Amino acid sequence: MIINLNKMSFLEKLNWRYATKVMNGQKVPQEKIDNILEAIRLAPTSSGLQAFEVLVITNKKLKEEIQNISFNQPQVSQCSHLLVFAAWENYTEDRVNRIFDLTNEIRGVKHEGFEAYRKKLLEKYSQCDAETNFQHAARQTYIAFMAAMAQAACEGVDSTPMEGFINEELDKILNLREKGLRSTLMLPLGYRDVDKDWLASAEKIRKPKEELFTIIE
Ligand SMILES: Cc1cc2nc3c(=O)[nH]c(=O)nc-3n(C[C@H](O)[C@H](O)[C@H](O)COP(=O)(O)O)c2cc1C
């Protein structure tokens, strides 16, 4: 079945995407990868801090090594590009200041209110323990993660949202703690193997909207 993605609405594309279980190893063109990464960059985050980094892995050996600590999920090595989302393990003064300084530099103005907000944030995060700050940063990765998945669908690229791996092991493999980061999510990008993936033709399962939404007028 040939699908023309250009004619699909955004909702139809979200319906087209699914958590791909088997990929065919085909390479995703760089332009599509760039667009997916740009969607991550444009994702909104708390106070605009973008408290995470994303690693883009194409190295075959490394993908295989990561598959070993991902309950052997085959997409990890079958994918074209493996995205690893890694949140700040803590907020630091430098990290918070970076985005405020960048804003001042780009907009070319220094607002009193904005500077007061910077001070407030620096105070707030310094009062919280590292785990609380990491959990807050980790939540931001989920927002960017969804942006990546949606953009992938718009590009006709398959993906698999993944929490199914041993975070501490992945942190070690990628030396994330040395960079002040901790892994939260992985997103293999590639193309579905329609013949081998039973889920490719399965009906999408979602609760009826009555169970999900409460309308308060
Ligand atoms: C945060 C998150 C983690 C997930 N982890 C895995 C995973 O490790 N492996 C996997 O095959 N699917 C994983 N899934 C896929 C979900 O099971 C799937 O998205 C859900 O059943 C809805 O189906 P659909 O994405 O195919 O529409 C994950 C999804 C999310 C959002």
XYZ file of C-alpha atoms and ligand atoms in Angstrom:
248
model
C 0.000 0.000 0.000
C 1.493 3.359 -1.043
C 0.646 6.236 1.268
C 0.883 9.854 0.175
C 1.952 11.673 3.323
C 1.695 15.068 1.664
C -2.060 14.711 1.469
C -2.459 13.687 5.099
C -3.595 16.079 7.801
C -1.566 16.348 11.026
C -4.052 14.088 12.809
C -3.870 11.520 10.021
C -0.080 11.513 10.377
C -0.380 10.981 14.140
C -2.657 8.076 13.352
C -0.143 6.749 10.807
C 2.715 6.734 13.290
C 3.033 3.894 15.755
C 5.660 2.542 18.102
C 7.540 0.621 15.435
C 8.773 -2.769 16.620
C 10.821 -3.854 13.594
C 12.744 -1.511 11.282
C 14.258 -2.341 7.893
C 17.658 -0.674 8.303
C 17.071 1.902 5.546
C 18.898 5.199 6.095
C 16.865 8.339 6.793
C 18.021 11.304 4.631
C 19.924 13.996 6.540
C 17.381 16.685 5.645
C 14.629 14.776 7.435
C 16.863 14.206 10.455
C 17.663 17.930 10.514
C 13.945 18.759 10.528
C 13.302 16.350 13.401
C 16.183 17.862 15.394
C 14.862 21.341 14.667
C 11.472 20.332 16.103
C 13.325 19.313 19.288
C 15.144 22.658 19.345
C 11.850 24.528 18.932
C 10.008 22.623 21.652
C 8.854 24.815 24.520
C 10.436 24.142 27.920
C 10.001 25.459 31.448
C 11.440 29.012 31.601
C 12.935 28.284 28.169
C 15.931 26.615 29.799
C 16.082 23.600 27.455
C 17.499 21.594 30.331
C 18.702 18.672 28.255
C 20.866 17.531 25.374
C 20.174 15.021 22.636
C 22.744 12.580 21.278
C 22.351 11.442 17.674
C 23.909 8.023 17.188
C 24.529 6.289 13.856
C 27.540 4.174 14.845
C 26.595 0.501 14.304
C 28.752 -0.942 17.109
C 27.496 1.601 19.601
C 23.855 0.956 18.645
C 24.441 -2.791 19.158
C 26.008 -2.147 22.542
C 23.009 -0.042 23.525
C 20.596 -2.736 22.312
C 22.187 -5.075 24.894
C 21.081 -2.811 27.738
C 17.656 -2.162 26.124
C 16.095 -5.576 26.733
C 17.391 -6.520 23.306
C 14.798 -4.395 21.479
C 15.810 -4.793 17.813
C 14.881 -1.269 16.687
C 17.848 0.077 18.636
C 20.277 -1.405 16.116
C 17.930 -1.600 13.100
C 17.233 2.115 13.156
C 18.980 4.654 10.992
C 19.560 7.212 13.748
C 19.204 6.629 17.474
C 18.303 9.726 19.480
C 19.139 9.677 23.176
C 17.519 12.341 25.332
C 19.605 13.280 28.366
C 18.443 15.732 31.021
C 20.637 17.912 33.218
C 21.444 15.973 36.386
C 21.097 19.262 38.257
C 20.535 22.959 37.595
C 23.645 25.085 37.960
C 24.151 28.817 37.921
C 26.021 28.615 34.622
C 23.291 26.563 32.970
C 20.511 28.895 34.072
C 22.500 32.026 33.247
C 23.306 30.747 29.751
C 19.750 31.112 28.449
C 19.182 34.479 30.157
C 22.451 35.832 28.724
C 21.591 34.440 25.306
C 18.173 36.111 25.429
C 19.725 39.474 26.351
C 22.323 39.077 23.605
C 19.833 38.164 20.865
C 17.117 40.644 21.842
C 19.691 43.324 22.609
C 17.890 44.596 25.682
C 18.118 44.000 29.405
C 14.772 44.084 31.206
C 14.585 44.665 34.932
C 11.685 42.204 35.235
C 13.546 39.559 33.278
C 16.635 39.983 35.475
C 14.471 39.681 38.585
C 13.057 36.459 37.130
C 16.603 35.157 36.549
C 17.427 35.847 40.207
C 14.248 34.119 41.345
C 14.976 31.017 39.266
C 18.600 30.825 40.427
C 17.360 30.972 44.016
C 14.622 28.422 43.426
C 16.822 25.797 41.814
C 19.661 26.247 44.305
C 17.217 25.456 47.107
C 16.088 22.156 45.558
C 18.063 18.933 45.772
C 19.698 17.480 42.660
C 17.118 14.706 42.262
C 14.204 17.196 42.322
C 15.967 19.349 39.734
C 16.769 16.341 37.564
C 13.128 15.188 37.674
C 12.056 18.660 36.547
C 14.609 18.643 33.724
C 13.580 15.095 32.777
C 9.982 16.238 32.274
C 11.194 18.768 29.729
C 12.718 15.998 27.625
C 9.272 14.411 27.204
C 7.955 17.591 25.579
C 10.794 17.680 23.054
C 10.434 13.936 22.573
C 6.826 14.313 21.433
C 7.823 17.157 19.098
C 10.417 14.823 17.554
C 7.906 12.008 17.102
C 5.333 14.294 15.541
C 7.878 15.836 13.170
C 9.143 12.356 12.267
C 5.577 11.398 11.325
C 5.318 14.562 9.206
C 8.526 13.478 7.434
C 7.195 9.944 6.848
C 9.845 8.622 9.220
C 9.019 5.911 11.731
C 10.080 6.049 15.342
C 9.757 4.142 18.593
C 9.347 6.009 21.856
C 11.483 4.129 24.389
C 11.916 4.060 28.115
C 12.762 0.360 27.965
C 16.474 0.466 28.722
C 18.703 0.564 31.788
C 19.357 4.254 32.285
C 22.423 3.850 34.487
C 24.033 1.518 31.941
C 23.315 3.889 29.064
C 24.739 6.776 31.112
C 27.940 4.747 31.509
C 28.200 3.784 27.821
C 27.775 7.395 26.713
C 29.732 8.967 29.617
C 26.711 11.109 30.382
C 27.393 11.679 34.083
C 30.756 13.229 33.208
C 28.812 15.810 31.221
C 26.339 16.393 34.051
C 23.583 14.529 32.213
C 21.322 11.527 32.809
C 19.480 9.632 30.096
C 15.691 9.696 30.101
C 14.448 8.456 26.725
C 15.536 6.993 23.420
C 13.984 7.465 20.000
C 15.117 5.152 17.205
C 14.323 6.705 13.808
C 13.998 4.650 10.646
C 11.482 2.843 8.503
C 9.034 0.120 9.476
C 9.538 -3.408 8.168
C 5.946 -3.984 7.107
C 6.399 -7.736 6.552
C 8.091 -8.448 9.875
C 6.324 -5.993 12.176
C 2.966 -7.403 13.310
C 2.042 -4.009 14.728
C 2.347 -2.235 11.371
C -1.121 -3.359 10.282
C -2.754 -3.551 13.712
C -5.580 -1.216 14.674
C -4.542 1.736 16.847
C -5.899 1.426 20.377
C -7.015 4.529 22.223
C -9.634 5.052 24.911
C -12.866 6.707 23.753
C -12.787 10.464 24.266
C -15.570 10.303 26.883
C -13.137 8.491 29.186
C -10.389 11.000 28.617
C -11.998 14.428 28.577
C -14.249 16.232 31.010
C -15.907 19.256 29.535
C -16.604 21.965 32.095
C -18.760 24.750 30.706
C 7.511 7.252 27.273
C 7.255 6.038 26.447
C 8.063 4.922 26.588
C 7.874 3.803 25.770
N 8.766 2.749 25.814
C 8.682 1.775 24.873
C 9.706 0.824 24.704
O 10.697 0.789 25.425
N 9.572 -0.098 23.718
C 8.505 -0.115 22.864
O 8.461 -0.953 21.964
N 7.515 0.789 22.995
C 7.579 1.732 23.943
N 6.601 2.689 24.048
C 5.484 2.634 23.102
C 4.091 2.566 23.729
O 3.818 1.276 24.181
C 3.107 3.026 22.638
O 3.414 4.353 22.290
C 1.662 2.927 23.082
O 1.273 1.599 23.280
C 0.735 3.571 22.049
O 0.878 2.966 20.794
P 1.375 3.710 19.469
O 2.554 4.566 19.871
O 1.775 2.587 18.563
O 0.250 4.523 18.952
C 6.780 3.794 24.862
C 5.968 4.925 24.750
C 6.214 6.036 25.502
C 5.354 7.253 25.290
